[in-house]
CSV table of C-alpha atoms and ligand atoms in Angstrom, one decimal:
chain,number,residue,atom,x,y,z
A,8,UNK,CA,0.0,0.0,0.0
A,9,UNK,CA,1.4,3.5,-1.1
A,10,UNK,CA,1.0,6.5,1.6
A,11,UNK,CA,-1.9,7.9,-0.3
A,12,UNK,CA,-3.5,4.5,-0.1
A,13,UNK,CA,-2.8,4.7,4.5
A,14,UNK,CA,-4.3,8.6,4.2
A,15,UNK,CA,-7.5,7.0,2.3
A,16,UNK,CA,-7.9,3.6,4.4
A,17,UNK,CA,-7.3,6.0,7.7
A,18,UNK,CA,-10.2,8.7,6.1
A,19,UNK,CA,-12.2,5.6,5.7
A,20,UNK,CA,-11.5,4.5,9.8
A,21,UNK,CA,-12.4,7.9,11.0
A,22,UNK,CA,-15.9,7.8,9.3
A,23,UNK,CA,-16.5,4.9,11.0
A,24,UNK,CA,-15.2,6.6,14.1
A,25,UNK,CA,-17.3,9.3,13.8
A,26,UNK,CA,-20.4,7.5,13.1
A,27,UNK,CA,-20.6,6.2,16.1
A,28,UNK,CA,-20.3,9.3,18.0
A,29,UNK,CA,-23.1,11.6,16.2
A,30,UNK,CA,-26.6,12.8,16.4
A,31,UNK,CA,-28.1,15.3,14.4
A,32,UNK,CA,-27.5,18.2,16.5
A,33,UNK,CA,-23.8,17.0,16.3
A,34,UNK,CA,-20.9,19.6,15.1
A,35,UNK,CA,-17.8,18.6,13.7
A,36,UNK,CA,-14.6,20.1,13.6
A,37,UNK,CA,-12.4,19.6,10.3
A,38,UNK,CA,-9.0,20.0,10.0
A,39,UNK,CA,-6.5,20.5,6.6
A,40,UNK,CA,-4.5,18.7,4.2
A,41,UNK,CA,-4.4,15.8,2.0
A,42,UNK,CA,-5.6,13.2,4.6
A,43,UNK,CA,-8.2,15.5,6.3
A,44,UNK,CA,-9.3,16.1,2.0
A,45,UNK,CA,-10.0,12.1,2.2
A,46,UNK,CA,-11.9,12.5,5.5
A,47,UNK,CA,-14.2,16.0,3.7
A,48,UNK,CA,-14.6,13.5,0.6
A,49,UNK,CA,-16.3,10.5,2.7
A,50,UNK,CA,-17.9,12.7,5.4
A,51,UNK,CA,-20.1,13.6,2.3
A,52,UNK,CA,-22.0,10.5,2.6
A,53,UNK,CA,-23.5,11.1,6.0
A,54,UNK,CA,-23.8,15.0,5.6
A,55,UNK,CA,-27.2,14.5,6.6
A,56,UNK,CA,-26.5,12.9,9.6
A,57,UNK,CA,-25.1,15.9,12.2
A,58,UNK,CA,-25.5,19.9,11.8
A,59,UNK,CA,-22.4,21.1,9.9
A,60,UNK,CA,-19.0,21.3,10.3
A,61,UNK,CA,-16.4,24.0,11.6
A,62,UNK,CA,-13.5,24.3,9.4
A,63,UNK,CA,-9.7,25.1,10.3
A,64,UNK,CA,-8.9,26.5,6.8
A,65,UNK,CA,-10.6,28.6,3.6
A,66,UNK,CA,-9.5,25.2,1.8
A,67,UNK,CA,-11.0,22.8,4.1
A,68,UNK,CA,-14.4,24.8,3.6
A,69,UNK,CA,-14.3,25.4,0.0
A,70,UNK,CA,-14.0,21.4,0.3
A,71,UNK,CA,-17.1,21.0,2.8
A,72,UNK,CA,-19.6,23.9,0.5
A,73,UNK,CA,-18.4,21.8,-2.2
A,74,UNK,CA,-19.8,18.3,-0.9
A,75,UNK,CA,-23.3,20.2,0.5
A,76,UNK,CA,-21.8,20.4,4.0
A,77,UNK,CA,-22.7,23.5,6.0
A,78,UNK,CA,-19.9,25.2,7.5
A,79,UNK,CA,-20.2,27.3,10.4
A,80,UNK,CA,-18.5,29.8,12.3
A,81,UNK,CA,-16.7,29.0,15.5
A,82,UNK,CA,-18.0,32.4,16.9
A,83,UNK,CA,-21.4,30.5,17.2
A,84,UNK,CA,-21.0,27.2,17.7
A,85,UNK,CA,-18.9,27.5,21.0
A,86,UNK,CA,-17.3,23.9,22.1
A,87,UNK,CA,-18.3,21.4,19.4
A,88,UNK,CA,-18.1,17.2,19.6
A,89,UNK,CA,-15.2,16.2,18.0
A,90,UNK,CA,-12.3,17.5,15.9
A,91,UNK,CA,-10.8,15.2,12.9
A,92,UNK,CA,-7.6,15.9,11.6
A,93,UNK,CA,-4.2,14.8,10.3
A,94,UNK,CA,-0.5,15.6,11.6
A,95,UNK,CA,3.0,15.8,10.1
A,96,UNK,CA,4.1,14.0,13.1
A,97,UNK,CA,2.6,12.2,16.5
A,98,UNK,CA,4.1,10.6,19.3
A,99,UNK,CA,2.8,8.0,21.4
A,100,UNK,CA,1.6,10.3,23.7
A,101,UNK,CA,-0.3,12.0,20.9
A,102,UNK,CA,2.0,14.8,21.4
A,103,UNK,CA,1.9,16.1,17.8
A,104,UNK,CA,3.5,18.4,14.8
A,105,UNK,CA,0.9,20.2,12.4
A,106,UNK,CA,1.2,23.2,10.2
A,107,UNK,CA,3.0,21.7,6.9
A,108,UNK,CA,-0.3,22.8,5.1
A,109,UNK,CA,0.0,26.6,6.9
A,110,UNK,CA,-3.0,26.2,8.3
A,111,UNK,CA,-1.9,25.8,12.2
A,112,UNK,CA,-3.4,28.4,14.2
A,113,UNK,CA,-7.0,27.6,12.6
A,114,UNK,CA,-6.4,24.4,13.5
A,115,UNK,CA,-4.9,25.3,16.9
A,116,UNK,CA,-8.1,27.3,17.3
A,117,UNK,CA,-10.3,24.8,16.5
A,118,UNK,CA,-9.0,21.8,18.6
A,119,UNK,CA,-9.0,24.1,21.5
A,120,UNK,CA,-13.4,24.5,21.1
A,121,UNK,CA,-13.2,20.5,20.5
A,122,UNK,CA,-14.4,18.0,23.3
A,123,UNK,CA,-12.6,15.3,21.7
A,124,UNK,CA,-9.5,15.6,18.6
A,125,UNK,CA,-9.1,12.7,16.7
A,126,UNK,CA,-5.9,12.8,14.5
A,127,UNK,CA,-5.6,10.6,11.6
A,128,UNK,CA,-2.2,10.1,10.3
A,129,UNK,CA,-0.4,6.5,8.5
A,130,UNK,CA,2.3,4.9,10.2
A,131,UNK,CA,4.8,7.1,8.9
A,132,UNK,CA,4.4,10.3,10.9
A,133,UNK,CA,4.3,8.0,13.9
A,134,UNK,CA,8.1,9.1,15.8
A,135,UNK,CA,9.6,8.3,19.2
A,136,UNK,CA,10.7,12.2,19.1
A,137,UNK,CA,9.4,15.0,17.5
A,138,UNK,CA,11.0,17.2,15.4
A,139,UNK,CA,12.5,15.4,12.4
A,140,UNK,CA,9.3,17.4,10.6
A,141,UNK,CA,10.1,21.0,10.8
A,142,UNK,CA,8.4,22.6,13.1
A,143,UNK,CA,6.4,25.7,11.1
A,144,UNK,CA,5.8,28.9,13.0
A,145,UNK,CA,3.0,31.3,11.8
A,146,UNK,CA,4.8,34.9,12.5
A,147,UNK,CA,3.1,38.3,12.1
A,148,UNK,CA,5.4,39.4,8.6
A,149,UNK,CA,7.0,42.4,10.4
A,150,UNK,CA,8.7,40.2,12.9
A,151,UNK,CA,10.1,37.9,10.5
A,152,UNK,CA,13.9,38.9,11.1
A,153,UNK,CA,13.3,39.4,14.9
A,154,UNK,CA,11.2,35.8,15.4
A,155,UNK,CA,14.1,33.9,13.5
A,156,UNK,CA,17.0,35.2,15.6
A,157,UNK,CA,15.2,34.2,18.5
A,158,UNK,CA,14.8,30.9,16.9
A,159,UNK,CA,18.2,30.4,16.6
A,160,UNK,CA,18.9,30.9,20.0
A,161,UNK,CA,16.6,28.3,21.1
A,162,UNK,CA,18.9,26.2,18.5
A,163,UNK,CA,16.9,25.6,15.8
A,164,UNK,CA,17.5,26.8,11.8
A,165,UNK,CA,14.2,29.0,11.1
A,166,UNK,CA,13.7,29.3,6.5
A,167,UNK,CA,11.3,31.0,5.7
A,168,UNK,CA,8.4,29.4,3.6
A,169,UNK,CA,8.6,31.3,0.6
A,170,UNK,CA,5.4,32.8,-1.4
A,171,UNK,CA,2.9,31.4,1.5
A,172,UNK,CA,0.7,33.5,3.2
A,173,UNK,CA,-1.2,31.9,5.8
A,174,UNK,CA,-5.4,32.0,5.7
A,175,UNK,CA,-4.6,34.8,8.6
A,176,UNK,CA,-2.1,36.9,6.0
A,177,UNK,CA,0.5,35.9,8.2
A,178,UNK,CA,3.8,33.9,6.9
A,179,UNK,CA,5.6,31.3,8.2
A,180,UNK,CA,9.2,29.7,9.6
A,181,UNK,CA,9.7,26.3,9.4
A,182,UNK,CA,12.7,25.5,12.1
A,183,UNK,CA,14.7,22.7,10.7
A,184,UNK,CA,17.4,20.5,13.3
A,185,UNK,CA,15.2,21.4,16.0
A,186,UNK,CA,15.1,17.6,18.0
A,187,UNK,CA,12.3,18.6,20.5
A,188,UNK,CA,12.9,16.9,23.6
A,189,UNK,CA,10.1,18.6,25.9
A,190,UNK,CA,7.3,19.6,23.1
A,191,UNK,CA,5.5,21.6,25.9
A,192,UNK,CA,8.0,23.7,27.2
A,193,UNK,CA,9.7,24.4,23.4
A,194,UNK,CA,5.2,24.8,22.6
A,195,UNK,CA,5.1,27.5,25.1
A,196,UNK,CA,8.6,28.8,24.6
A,197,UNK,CA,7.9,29.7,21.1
A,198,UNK,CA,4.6,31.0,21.4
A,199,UNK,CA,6.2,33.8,24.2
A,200,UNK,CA,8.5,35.4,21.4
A,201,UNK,CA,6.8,38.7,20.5
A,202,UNK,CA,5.4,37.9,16.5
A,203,UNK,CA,4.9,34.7,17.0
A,204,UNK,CA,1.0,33.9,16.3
A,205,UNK,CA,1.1,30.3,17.0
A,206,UNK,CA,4.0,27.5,16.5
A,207,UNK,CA,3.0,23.7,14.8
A,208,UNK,CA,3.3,22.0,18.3
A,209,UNK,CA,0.2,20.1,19.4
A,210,UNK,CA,1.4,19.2,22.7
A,211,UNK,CA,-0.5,21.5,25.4
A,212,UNK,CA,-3.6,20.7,23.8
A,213,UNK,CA,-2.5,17.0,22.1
A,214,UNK,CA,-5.1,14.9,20.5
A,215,UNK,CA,-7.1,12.5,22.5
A,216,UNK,CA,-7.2,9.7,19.9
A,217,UNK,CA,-4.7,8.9,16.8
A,218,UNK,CA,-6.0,6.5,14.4
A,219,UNK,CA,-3.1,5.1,12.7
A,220,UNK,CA,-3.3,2.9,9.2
A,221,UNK,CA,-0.4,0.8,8.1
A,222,UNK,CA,-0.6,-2.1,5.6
A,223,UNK,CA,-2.2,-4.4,8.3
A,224,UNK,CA,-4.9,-2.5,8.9
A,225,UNK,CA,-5.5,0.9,10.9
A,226,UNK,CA,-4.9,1.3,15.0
A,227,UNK,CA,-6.6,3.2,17.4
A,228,UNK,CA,-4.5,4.6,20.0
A,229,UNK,CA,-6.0,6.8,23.3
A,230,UNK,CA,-4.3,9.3,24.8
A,231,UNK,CA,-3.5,8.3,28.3
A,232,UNK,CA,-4.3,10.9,31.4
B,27,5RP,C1,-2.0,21.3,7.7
B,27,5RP,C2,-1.6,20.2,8.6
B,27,5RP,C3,-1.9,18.8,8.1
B,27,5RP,O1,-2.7,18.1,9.0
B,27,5RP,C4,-0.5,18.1,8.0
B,27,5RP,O2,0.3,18.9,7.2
B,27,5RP,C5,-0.7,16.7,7.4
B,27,5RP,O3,-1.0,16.8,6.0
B,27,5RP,P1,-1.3,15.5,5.1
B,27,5RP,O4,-2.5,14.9,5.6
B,27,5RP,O5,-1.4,16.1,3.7
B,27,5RP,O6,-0.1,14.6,5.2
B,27,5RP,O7,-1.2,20.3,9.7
B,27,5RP,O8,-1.6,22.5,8.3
């Protein structure tokens, strides 16, 4: 099985998932990217079945409009079911890396309002540490300069993400040799330096559930308290 065929067979998994865990008064929160695209596709086959979805990107809701799925503002929903979404990187505490799509402080945003976040990712992005992914940094584009130097002195190598801007009109830094040890601290570290909007690390809010698909079949692992 080729990686595009894990993101489908996981997309498939989380359908399943969800299915069990919705009503029609239900709201569900959808992320971005390739794997989350799989998920939008197949959630159009029960968008009937719950209220409408909230999405963490313009992309993501073109996608939704697209299948006849109503998306709704976060402003009005206020804390929704369950959040489905995929990850550059997890670890087995479901610790995770997001943002290779830009789309991180939606996404941020949105797992915060979510009761429960279920990332779907194939075996690959599953490490023992993070941070072999560069870890992308959505930065207000006047402190560009300023937000890398201070990158460097927490010891990673900030590039700039050249010709993106972010859903927010923000751009982004993607810090490469940056082995995280302690996600939280480095998650909370970053997100002090003046600029930064939001960094890719999922770790103070990590995801309760990662359903993981390999070629024998796909896992569900749970977050443990
Ligand atoms: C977008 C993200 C994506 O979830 C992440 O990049 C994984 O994408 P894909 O499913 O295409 O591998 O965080 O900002």
């Amino acid at each position: 099985m080729n990686q595009d065929a894990l993101k489908q067979a996981v997309a498939r998994a989380a359908l399943d998932y969800v299915k069990t865990r919705i009503d029609a008064t239900s709201v569900l929160g959808i992320g971005t990217g390739s794997t989350a695209n799989y998920f939008i596709d197949y959630l159009a086959e029960i968008r009937d079945e719950f209220a409408g979805a909230v999405a963490s990107s313009e992309a993501s809701a073109e996608r939704l409009k697209k299948h006849g799925i109503d998306v709704l503002d976060l402003n009005s929903t206020g804390t929704f079911d369950i959040y489905i979404d995929g990850a550059d990187e997890a670890n087995e505490r479901l610790e995770l890396i997001k943002g290779g799509g830009a789309a991180l402080t939606r996404e941020k945003i949105v797992a915060a309002c979510a009761k429960e976040f279920v990332c779907i990712a194939d075996e690959s992005k599953l490490v023992e540490q993070l941070g072999a992914f560069p870890l992308p940094v959505e930065v207000i584009p006047m402190a560009r300069s300023f937000v890398a130097r201070e990158l460097v002195k927490l010891g990673g190598d900030p590039v700039y993400r050249n010709g993106i801007v972010t859903d927010n009109g923000n751009i982004i830094l993607d810090v490469y040799n940056f082995p995280i040890a302690t996600p939280r601290d480095i998650e909370t570290r970053i997100n002090q330096i003046t600029g930064v909007v939001t960094n890719g690390l999922f770790a103070l809010r990590p995801a309760d559930v990662l359903l993981l698909s390999s070629a024998a079949g796909v896992k569900t692992l749970r977050r443990e308290n």
